mmCIF file of C-alpha atoms in Angstrom:
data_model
loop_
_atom_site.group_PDB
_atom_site.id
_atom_site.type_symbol
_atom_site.label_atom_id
_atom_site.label_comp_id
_atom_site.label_asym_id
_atom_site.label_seq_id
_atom_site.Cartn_x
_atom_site.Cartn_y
_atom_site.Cartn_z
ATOM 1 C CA UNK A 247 127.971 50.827 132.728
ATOM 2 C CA UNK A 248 127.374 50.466 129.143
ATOM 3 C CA UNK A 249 124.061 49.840 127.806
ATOM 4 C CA UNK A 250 123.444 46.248 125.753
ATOM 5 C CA UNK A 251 122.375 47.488 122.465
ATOM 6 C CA UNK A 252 119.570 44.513 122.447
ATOM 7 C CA UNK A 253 118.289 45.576 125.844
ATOM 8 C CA UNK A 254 117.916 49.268 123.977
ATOM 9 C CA UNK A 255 116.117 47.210 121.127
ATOM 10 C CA UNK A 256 114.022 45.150 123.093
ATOM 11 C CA UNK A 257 113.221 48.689 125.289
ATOM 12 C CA UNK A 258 112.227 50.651 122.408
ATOM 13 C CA UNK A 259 109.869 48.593 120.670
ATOM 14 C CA UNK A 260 107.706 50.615 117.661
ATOM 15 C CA UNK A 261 104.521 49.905 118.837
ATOM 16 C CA UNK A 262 101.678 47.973 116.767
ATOM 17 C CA UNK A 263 100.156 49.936 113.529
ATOM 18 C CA UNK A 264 96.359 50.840 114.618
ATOM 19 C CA UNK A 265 95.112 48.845 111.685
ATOM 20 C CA UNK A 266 96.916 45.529 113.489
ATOM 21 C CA UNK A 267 98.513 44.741 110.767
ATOM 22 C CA UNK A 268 102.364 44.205 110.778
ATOM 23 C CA UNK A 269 103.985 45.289 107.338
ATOM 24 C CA UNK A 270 106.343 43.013 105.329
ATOM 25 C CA UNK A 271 108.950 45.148 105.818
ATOM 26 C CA UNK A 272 108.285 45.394 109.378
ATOM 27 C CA UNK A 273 108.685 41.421 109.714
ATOM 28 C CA UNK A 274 111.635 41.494 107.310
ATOM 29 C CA UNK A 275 113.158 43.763 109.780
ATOM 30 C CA UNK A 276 112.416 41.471 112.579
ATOM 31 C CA UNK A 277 113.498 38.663 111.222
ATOM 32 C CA UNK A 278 117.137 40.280 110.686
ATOM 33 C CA UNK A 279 116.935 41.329 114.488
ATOM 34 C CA UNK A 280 116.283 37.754 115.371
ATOM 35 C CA UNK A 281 119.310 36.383 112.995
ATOM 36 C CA UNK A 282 121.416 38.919 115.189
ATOM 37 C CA UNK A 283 120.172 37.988 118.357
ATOM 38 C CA UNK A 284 121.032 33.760 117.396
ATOM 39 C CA UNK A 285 124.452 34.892 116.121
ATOM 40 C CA UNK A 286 124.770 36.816 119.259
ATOM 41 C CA UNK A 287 123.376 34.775 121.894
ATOM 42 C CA UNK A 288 122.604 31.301 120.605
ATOM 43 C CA UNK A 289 120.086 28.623 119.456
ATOM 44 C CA UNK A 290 117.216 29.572 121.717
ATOM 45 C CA UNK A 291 115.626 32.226 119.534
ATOM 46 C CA UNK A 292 115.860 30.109 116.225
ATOM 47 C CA UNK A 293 111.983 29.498 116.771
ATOM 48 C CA UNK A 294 111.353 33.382 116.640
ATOM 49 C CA UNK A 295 113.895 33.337 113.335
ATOM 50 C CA UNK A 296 111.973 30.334 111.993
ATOM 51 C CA UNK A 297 108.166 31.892 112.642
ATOM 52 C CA UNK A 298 109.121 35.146 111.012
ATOM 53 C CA UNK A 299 110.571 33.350 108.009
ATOM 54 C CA UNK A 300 107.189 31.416 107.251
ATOM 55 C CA UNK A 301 104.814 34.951 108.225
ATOM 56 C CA UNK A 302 107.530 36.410 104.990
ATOM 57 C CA UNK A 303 107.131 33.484 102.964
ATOM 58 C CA UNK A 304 103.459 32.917 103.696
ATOM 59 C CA UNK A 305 103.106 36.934 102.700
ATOM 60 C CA UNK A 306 105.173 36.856 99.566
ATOM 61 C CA UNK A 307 103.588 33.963 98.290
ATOM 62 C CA UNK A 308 100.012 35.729 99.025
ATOM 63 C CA UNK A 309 101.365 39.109 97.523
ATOM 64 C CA UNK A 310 102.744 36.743 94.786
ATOM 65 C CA UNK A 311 99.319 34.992 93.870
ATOM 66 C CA UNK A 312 97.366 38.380 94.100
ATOM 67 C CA UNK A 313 99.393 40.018 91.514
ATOM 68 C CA UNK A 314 98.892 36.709 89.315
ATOM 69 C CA UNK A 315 95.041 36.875 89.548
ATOM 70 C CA UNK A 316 95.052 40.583 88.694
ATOM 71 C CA UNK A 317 97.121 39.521 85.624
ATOM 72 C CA UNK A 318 94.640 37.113 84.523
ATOM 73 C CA UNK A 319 91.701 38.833 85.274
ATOM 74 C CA UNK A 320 92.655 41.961 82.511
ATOM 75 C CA UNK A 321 93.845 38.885 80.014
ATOM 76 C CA UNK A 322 97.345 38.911 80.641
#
């Protein structure tokens, strides 16, 4: 019997950096998984999509503002 490819996904998790915190890219990624897994299997895992969207914006717009204030603070 053929394997589900999400099963193998879900399976083979990369475990948790040791610092605890989850890279931007790492959430992008997710988030691309999740818009698979809606597409695939339906509405019931738009909350995951919508939660990793906001943690991307939320980080973006941080990332964003940081690279303002270092602008600022040398006088740009």
């Amino acid at each position: 019997m053929k394997k589900d490819h999400w099963e193998y996904q879900i399976k083979h998790t990369i475990p948790p950096p040791a610092n605890g915190n989850i890279s931007l890219e790492r959430l992008i990624n997710a988030r691309r998984v999740a818009a698979q897994m809606i597409l695939k299997y339906g509405d019931q895992y738009e909350p995951i999509f919508d939660r990793l969207d906001r943690e991307i914006t939320e980080m973006e717009n941080d990332k964003n503002k940081r690279d303002r204030l270092l602008r600022f603070a040398a006088g740009s």
